[in-house]
mmCIF file of C-alpha atoms and ligand atoms in Angstrom:
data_model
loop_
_atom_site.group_PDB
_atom_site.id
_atom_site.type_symbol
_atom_site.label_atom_id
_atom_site.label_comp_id
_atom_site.label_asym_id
_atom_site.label_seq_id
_atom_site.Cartn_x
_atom_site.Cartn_y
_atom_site.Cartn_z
ATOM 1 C CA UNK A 1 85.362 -17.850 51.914
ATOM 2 C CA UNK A 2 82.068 -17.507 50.345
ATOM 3 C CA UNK A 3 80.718 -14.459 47.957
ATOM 4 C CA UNK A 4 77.321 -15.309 49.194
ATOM 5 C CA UNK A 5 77.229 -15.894 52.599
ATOM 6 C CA UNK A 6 74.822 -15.597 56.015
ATOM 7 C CA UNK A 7 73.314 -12.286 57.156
ATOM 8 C CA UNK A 8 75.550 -9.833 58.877
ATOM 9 C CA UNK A 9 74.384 -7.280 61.644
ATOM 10 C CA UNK A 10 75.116 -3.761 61.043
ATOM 11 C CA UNK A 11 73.971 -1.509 63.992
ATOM 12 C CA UNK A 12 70.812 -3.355 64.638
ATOM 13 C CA UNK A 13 70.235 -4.705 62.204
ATOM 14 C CA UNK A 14 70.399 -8.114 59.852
ATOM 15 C CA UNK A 15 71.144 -7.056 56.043
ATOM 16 C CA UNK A 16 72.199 -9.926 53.218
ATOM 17 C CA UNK A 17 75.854 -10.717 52.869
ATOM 18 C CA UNK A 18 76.235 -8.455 49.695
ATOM 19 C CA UNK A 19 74.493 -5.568 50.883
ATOM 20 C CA UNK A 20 77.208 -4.991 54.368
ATOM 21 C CA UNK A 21 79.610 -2.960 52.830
ATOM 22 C CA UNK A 22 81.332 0.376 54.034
ATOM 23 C CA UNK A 23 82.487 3.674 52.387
ATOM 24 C CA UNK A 24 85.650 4.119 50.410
ATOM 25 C CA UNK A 25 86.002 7.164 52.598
ATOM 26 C CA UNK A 26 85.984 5.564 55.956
ATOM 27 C CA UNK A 27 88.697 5.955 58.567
ATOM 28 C CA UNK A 28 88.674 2.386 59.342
ATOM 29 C CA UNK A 29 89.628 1.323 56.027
ATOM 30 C CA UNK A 30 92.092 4.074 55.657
ATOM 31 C CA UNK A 31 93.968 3.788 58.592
ATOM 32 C CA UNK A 32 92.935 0.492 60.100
ATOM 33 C CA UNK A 33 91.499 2.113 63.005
ATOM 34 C CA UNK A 34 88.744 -0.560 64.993
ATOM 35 C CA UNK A 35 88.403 -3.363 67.253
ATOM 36 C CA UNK A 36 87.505 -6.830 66.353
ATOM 37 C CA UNK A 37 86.777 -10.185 67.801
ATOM 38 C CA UNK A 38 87.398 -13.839 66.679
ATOM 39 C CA UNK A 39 84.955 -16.158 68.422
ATOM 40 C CA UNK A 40 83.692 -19.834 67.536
ATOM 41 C CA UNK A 41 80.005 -21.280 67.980
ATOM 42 C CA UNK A 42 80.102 -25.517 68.076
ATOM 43 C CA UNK A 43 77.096 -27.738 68.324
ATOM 44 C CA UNK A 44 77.531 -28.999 71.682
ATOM 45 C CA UNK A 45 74.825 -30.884 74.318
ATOM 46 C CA UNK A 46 72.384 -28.065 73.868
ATOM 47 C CA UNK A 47 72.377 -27.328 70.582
ATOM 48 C CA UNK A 48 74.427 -24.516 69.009
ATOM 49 C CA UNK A 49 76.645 -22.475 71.337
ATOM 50 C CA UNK A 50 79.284 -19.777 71.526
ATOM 51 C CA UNK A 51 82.298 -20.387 73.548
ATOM 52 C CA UNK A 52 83.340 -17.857 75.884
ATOM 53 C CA UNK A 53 80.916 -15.120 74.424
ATOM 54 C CA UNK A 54 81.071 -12.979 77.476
ATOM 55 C CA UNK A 55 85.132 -13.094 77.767
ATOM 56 C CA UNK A 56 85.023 -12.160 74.066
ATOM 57 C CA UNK A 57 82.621 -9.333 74.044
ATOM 58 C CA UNK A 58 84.248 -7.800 77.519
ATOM 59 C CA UNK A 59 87.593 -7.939 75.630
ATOM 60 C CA UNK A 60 86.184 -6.175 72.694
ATOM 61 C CA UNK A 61 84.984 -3.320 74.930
ATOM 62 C CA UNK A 62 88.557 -3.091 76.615
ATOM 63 C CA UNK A 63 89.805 -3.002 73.140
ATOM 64 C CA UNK A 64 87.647 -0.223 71.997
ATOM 65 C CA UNK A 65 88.519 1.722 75.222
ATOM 66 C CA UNK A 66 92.302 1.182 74.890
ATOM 67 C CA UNK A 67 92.415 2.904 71.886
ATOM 68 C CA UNK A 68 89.821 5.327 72.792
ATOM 69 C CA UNK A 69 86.802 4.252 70.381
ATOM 70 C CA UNK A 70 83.138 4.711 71.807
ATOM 71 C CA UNK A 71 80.576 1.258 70.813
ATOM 72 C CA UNK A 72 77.587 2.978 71.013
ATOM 73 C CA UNK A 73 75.797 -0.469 72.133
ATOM 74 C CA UNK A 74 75.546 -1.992 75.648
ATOM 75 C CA UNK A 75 77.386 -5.039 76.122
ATOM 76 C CA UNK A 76 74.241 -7.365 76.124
ATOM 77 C CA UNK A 77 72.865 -6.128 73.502
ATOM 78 C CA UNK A 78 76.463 -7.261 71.571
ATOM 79 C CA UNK A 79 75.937 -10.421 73.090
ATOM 80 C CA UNK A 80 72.214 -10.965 72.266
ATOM 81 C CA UNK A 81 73.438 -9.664 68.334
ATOM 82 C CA UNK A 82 76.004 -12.126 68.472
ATOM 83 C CA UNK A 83 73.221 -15.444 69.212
ATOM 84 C CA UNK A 84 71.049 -13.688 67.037
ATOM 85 C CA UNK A 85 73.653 -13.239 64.124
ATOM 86 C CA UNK A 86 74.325 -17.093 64.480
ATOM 87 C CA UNK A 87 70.750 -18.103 64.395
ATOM 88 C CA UNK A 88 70.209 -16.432 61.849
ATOM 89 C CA UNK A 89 73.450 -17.691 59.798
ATOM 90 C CA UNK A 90 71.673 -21.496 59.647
ATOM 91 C CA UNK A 91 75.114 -22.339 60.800
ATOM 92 C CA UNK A 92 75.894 -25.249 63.539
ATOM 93 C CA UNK A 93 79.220 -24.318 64.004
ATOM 94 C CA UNK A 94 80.741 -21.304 63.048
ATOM 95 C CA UNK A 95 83.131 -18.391 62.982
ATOM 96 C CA UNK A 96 81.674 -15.156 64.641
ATOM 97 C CA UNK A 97 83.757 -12.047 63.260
ATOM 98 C CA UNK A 98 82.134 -8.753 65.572
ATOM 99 C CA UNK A 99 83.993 -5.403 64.485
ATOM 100 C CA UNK A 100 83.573 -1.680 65.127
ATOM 101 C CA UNK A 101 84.778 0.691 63.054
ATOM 102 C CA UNK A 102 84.176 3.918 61.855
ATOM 103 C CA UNK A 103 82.504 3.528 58.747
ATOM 104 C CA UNK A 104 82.316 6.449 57.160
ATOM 105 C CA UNK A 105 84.252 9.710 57.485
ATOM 106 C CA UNK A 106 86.893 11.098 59.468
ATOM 107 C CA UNK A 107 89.463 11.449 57.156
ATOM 108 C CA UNK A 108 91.689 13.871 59.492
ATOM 109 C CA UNK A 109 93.816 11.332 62.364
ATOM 110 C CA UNK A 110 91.773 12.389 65.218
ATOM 111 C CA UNK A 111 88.504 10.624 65.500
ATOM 112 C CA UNK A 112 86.767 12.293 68.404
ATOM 113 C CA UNK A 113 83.754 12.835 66.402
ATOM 114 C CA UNK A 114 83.442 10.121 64.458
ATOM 115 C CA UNK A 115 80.482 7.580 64.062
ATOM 116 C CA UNK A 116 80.946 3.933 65.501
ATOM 117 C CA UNK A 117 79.204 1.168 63.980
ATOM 118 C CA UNK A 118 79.474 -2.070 64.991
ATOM 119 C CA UNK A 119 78.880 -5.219 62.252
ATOM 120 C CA UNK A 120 78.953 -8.709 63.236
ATOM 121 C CA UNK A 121 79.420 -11.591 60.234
ATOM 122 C CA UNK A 122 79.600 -15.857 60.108
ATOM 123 C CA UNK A 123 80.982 -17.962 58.170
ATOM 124 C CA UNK A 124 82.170 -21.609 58.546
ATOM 125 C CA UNK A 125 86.092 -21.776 59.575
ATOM 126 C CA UNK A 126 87.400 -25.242 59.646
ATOM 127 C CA UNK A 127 90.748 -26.082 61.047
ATOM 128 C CA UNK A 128 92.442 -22.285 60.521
ATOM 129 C CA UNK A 129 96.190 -24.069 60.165
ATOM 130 C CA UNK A 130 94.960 -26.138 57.082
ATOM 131 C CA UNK A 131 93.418 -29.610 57.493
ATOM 132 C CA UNK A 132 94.814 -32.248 58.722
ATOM 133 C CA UNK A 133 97.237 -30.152 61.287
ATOM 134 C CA UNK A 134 95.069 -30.508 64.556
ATOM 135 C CA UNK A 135 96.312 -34.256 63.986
ATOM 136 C CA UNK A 136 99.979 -33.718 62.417
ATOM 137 C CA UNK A 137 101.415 -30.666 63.996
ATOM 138 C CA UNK A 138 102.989 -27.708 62.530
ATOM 139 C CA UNK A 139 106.079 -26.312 61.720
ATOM 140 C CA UNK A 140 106.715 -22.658 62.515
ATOM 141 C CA UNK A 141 109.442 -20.432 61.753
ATOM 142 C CA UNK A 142 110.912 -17.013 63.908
ATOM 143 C CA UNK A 143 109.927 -14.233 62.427
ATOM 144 C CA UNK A 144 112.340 -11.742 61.577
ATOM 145 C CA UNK A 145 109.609 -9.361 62.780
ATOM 146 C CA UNK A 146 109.268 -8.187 66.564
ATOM 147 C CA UNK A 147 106.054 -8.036 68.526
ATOM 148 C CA UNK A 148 105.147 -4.332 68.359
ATOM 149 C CA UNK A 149 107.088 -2.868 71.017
ATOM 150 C CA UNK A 150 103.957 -2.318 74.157
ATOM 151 C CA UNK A 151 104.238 1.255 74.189
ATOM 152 C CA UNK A 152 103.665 1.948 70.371
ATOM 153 C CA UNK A 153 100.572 -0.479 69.358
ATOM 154 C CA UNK A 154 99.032 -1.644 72.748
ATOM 155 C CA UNK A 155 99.493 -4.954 73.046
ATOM 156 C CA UNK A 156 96.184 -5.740 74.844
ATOM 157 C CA UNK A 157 93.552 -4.416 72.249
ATOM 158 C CA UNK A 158 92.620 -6.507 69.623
ATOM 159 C CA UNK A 159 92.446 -3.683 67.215
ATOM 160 C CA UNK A 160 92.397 -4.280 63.664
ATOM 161 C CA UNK A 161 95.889 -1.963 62.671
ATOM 162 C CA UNK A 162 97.719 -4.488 64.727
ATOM 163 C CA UNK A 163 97.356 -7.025 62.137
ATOM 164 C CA UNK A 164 99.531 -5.441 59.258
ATOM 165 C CA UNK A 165 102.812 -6.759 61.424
ATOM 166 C CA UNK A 166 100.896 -10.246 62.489
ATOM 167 C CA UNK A 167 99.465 -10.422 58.458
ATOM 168 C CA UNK A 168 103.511 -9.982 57.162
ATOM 169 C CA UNK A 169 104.878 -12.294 59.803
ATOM 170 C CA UNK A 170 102.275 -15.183 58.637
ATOM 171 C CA UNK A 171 102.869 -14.328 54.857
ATOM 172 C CA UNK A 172 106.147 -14.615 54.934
ATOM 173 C CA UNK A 173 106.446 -18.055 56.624
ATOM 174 C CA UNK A 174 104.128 -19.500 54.527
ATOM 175 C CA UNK A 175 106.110 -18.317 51.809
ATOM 176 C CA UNK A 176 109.423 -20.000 53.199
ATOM 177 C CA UNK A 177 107.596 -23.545 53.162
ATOM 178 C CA UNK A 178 106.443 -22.698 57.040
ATOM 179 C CA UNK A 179 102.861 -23.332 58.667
ATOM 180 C CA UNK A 180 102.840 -20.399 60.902
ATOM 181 C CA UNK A 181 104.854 -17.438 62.339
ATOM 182 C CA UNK A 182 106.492 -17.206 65.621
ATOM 183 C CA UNK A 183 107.463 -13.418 66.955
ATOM 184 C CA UNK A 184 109.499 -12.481 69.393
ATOM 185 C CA UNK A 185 109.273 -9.241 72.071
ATOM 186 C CA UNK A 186 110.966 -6.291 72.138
ATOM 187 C CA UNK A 187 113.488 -8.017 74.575
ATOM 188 C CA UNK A 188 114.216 -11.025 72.179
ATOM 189 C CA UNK A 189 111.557 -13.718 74.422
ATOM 190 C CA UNK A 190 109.291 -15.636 72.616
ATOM 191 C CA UNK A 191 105.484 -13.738 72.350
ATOM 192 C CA UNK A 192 102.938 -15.512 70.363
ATOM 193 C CA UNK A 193 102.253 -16.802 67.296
ATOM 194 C CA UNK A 194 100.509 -14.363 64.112
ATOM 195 C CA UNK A 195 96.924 -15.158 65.637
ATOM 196 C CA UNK A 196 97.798 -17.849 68.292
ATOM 197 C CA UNK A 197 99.397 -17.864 71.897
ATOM 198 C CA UNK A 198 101.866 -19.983 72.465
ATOM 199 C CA UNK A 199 102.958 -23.045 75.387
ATOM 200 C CA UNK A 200 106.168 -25.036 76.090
ATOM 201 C CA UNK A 201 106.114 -28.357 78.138
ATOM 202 C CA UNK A 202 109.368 -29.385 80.347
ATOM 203 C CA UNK A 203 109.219 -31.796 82.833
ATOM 204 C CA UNK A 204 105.258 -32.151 82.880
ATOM 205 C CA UNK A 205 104.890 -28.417 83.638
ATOM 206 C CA UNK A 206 103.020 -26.294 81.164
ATOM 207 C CA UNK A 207 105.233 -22.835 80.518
ATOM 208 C CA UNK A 208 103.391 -19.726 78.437
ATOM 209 C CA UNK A 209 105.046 -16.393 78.490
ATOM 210 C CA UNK A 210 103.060 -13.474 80.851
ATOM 211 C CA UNK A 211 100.798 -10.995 79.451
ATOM 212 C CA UNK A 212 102.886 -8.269 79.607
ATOM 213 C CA UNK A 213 103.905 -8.317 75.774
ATOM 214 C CA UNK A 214 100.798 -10.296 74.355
ATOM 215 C CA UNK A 215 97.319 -10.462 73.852
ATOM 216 C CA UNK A 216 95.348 -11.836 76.740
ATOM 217 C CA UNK A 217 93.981 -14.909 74.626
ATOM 218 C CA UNK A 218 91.052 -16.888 75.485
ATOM 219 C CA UNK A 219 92.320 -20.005 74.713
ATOM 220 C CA UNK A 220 95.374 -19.069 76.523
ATOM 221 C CA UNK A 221 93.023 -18.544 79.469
ATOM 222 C CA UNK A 222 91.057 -22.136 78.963
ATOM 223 C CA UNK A 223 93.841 -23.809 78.843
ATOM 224 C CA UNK A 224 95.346 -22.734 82.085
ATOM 225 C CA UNK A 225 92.104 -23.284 83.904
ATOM 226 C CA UNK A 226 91.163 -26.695 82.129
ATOM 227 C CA UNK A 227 95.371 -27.637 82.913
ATOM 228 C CA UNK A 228 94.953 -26.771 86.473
ATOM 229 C CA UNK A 229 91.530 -28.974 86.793
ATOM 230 C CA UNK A 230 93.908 -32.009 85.825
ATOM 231 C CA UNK A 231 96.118 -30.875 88.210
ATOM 232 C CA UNK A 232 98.989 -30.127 85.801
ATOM 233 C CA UNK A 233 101.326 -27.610 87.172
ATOM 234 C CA UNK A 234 101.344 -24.074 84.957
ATOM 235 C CA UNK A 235 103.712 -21.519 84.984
ATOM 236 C CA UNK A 236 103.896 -18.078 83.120
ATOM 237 C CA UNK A 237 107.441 -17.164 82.743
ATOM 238 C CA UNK A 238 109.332 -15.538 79.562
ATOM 239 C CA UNK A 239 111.574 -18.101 77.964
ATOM 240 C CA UNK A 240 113.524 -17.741 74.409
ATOM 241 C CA UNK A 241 113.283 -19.346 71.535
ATOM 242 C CA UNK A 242 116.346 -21.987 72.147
ATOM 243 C CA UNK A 243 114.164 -22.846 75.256
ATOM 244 C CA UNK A 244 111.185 -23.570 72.741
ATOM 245 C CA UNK A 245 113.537 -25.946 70.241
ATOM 246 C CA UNK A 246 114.395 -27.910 73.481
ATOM 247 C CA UNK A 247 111.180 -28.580 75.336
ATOM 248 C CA UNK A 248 109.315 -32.025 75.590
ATOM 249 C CA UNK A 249 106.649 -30.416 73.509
ATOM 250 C CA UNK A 250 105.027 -27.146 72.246
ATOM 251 C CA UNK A 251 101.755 -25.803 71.015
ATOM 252 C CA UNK A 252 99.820 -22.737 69.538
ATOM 253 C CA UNK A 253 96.566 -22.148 71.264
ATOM 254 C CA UNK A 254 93.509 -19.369 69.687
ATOM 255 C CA UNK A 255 90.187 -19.748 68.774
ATOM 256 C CA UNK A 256 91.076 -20.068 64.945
ATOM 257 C CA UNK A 257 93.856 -22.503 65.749
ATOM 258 C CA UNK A 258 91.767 -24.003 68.613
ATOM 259 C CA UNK A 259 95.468 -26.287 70.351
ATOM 260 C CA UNK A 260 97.604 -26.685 67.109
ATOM 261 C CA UNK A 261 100.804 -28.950 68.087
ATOM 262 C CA UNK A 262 103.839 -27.843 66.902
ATOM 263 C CA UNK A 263 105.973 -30.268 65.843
ATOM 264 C CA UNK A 264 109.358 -28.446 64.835
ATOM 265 C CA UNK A 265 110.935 -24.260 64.936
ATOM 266 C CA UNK A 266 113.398 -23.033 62.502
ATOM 267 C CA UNK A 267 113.690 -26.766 61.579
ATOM 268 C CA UNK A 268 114.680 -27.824 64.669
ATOM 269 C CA UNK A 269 112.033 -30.172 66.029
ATOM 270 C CA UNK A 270 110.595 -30.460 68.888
ATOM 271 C CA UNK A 271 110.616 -33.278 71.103
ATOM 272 C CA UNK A 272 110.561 -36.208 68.906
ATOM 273 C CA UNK A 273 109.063 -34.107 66.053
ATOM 274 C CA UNK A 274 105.379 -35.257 66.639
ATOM 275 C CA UNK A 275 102.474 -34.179 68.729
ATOM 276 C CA UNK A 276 102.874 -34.553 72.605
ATOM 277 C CA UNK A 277 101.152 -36.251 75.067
ATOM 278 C CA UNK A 278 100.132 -33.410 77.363
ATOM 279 C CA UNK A 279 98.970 -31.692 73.937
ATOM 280 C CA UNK A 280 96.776 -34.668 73.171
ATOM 281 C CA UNK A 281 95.858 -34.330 76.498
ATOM 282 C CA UNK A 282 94.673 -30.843 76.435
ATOM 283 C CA UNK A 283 93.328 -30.966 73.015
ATOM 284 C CA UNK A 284 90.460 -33.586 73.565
ATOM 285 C CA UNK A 285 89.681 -31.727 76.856
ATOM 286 C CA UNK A 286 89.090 -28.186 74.939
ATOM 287 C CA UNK A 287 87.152 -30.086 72.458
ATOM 288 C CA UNK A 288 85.328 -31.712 75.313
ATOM 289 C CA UNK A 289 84.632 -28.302 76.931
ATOM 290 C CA UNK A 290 83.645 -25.784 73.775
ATOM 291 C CA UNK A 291 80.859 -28.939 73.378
ATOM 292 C CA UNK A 292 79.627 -28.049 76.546
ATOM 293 C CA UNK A 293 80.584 -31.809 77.781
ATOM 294 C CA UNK A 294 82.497 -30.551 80.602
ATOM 295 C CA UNK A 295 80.313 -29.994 83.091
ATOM 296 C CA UNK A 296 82.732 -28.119 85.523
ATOM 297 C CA UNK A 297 83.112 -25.483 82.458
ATOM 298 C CA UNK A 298 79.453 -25.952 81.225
ATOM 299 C CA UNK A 299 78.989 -21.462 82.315
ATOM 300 C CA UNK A 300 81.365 -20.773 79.486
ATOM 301 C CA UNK A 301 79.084 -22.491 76.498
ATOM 302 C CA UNK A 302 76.093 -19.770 76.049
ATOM 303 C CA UNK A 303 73.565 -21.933 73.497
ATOM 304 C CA UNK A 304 72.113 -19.943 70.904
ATOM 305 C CA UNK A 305 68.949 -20.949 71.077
ATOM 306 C CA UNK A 306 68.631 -20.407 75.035
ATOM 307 C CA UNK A 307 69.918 -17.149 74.785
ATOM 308 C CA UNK A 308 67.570 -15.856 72.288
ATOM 309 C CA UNK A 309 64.310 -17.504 73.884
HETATM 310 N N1 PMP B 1 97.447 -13.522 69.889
HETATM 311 C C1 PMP B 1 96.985 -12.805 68.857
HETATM 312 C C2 PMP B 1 97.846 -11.746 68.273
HETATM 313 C C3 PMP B 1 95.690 -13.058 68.337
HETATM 314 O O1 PMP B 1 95.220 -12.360 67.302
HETATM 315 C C4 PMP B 1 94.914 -14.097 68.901
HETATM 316 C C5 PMP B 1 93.547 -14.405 68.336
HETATM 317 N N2 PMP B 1 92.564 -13.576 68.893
HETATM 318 C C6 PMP B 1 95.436 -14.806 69.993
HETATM 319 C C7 PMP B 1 96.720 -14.495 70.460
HETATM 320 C C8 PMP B 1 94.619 -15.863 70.673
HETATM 321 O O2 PMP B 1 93.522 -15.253 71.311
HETATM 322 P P1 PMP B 1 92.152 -16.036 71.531
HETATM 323 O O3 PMP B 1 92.500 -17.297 72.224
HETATM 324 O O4 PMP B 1 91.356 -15.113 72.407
HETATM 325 O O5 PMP B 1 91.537 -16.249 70.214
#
């Protein structure tokens, strides 16, 4: 990550890297308490362009309103910030990182009267996983962790308090030797990964849990459409994790792990212990798509440059 990097929009407006910083006393830093998006711009046919910006942004306004926040900003003009952010980042392909957050203030638990800002930063992401592991696969490990429980942090906002639980559950894989974290619900199935969704393939058939425990991912979301275009049967069912050591193949889908293959869980591996056909499959159709080179998905590219003209 860089210590000097592209302009960031606060609340309307584009300040340098090192000057977007918010109070000590702010809520959102004290308690975690905002929403936040992960979204990815690629240089496609027409130039640079976010993928799925309008999913994204109407997911961050469900998140805000799940846990009761007010974005004092219209959708579009989150939208417009976001090309304009990117433009103005010099940036082909990038990360887009929009949060709001109360940035100053508010030090008692209720918020009611609290100031929202909204800030919206780039920065070049390569392969999240580590290089190399679009190609090779990785190996996750259970947590010992459970998805928060849908009644205590709701499952469905993308709010930034969440990620204490998803922030241990990745830590301490990657201290055990693991790639990435797998949790489980509250009723022992298998949820998602720390940051990724997660599908099993038996028989040809693409199986990823329902959303009733997890985040309603994107990815998740493109991949079931772009699988059903090929005619691949999908099914959303729960399954446990001695279902997941004993399918054909598996994968972790997100927009910071793009479709990861995962290649082995708890060290048992899956399939033959390398990436999948059907993954292959899917992966060089996503990257096909985010590129805008899928014509039958070209409405979910929006290009920069259009957008701001
Ligand atoms: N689950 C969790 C907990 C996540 O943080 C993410 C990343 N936003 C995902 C799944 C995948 O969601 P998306 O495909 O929208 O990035």
């Amino acid at each position: 990550m860089e210590t000097q990097g592209s302009p960031i929009w606060i609340d309307g407006k584009l300040v340098d890297w090192s000057e977007a910083s918010v109070h000590f006393v702010s809520n959102s830093f004290q308690y975690g308490f905002g929403v936040f998006e992960g979204i990815r711009a690629y240089e496609g046919e027409a130039g640079t362009s976010i993928f799925r910006l309008d999913a994204h942004i109407d997911r961050l306004f469900n998140s805000a309103k799940i846990i009761g926040l007010d974005i004092p900003y219209g959708r579009d003009e989150i939208i417009e910030a976001c090309c304009e952010t990117v433009a103005a980042s010099g940036y082909t392909q990038c990360y887009l990182r929009p949060v709001a957050y109360i940035g100053y203030g508010g030090m008692g638990l209720s918020y009611g009267d609290c100031r929202v800002s909204v800030g919206i930063a780039t920065w070049y992401w390569g392969e999240y996983l580590g290089q190399g592991k679009l190609e090779q696969g990785i190996r996750v490990k259970t947590s010992s962790y459970t998805r928060h429980h849908i009644n205590s942090n709701m499952s469905k906002a993308k709010a930034c308090g969440n990620y204490m639980l998803f922030q241990m559950a990745r830590t301490d894989a990657l201290r055990d030797g693991y790639d990435e974290a797998l949790l489980l619900d509250s009723q022992g199935h298998v949820a998602e990964g720390s940051v990724e969704n997660v599908f099993i393939v038996r028989n040809g058939a693409l199986i990823t849990p329902p959303l009733t425990y997890i985040l309603d991912g994107i990815t998740r979301d493109s991949i079931i459409a772009l699988a059903r275009s090929q005619r691949l049967e999908v099914r959303e069912e729960f399954f446990t994790r001695d279902a997941m050591y004993t399918a054909d193949e598996a994968f972790f889908v997100g927009t910071g792990a793009e479709i990861t293959p995962v290649i082995a869980l708890d060290n048992r591996l899956i399939g033959r212990g390398t990436p999948g056909p059907l993954t292959r499959q899917l992966q060089s159709l996503y990257f096909e798509t985010v590129r805008g080179r899928n014509k039958r998905f070209g409405h979910w590219v929006t290009p920069v440059s259009r957008a701001m003209a």
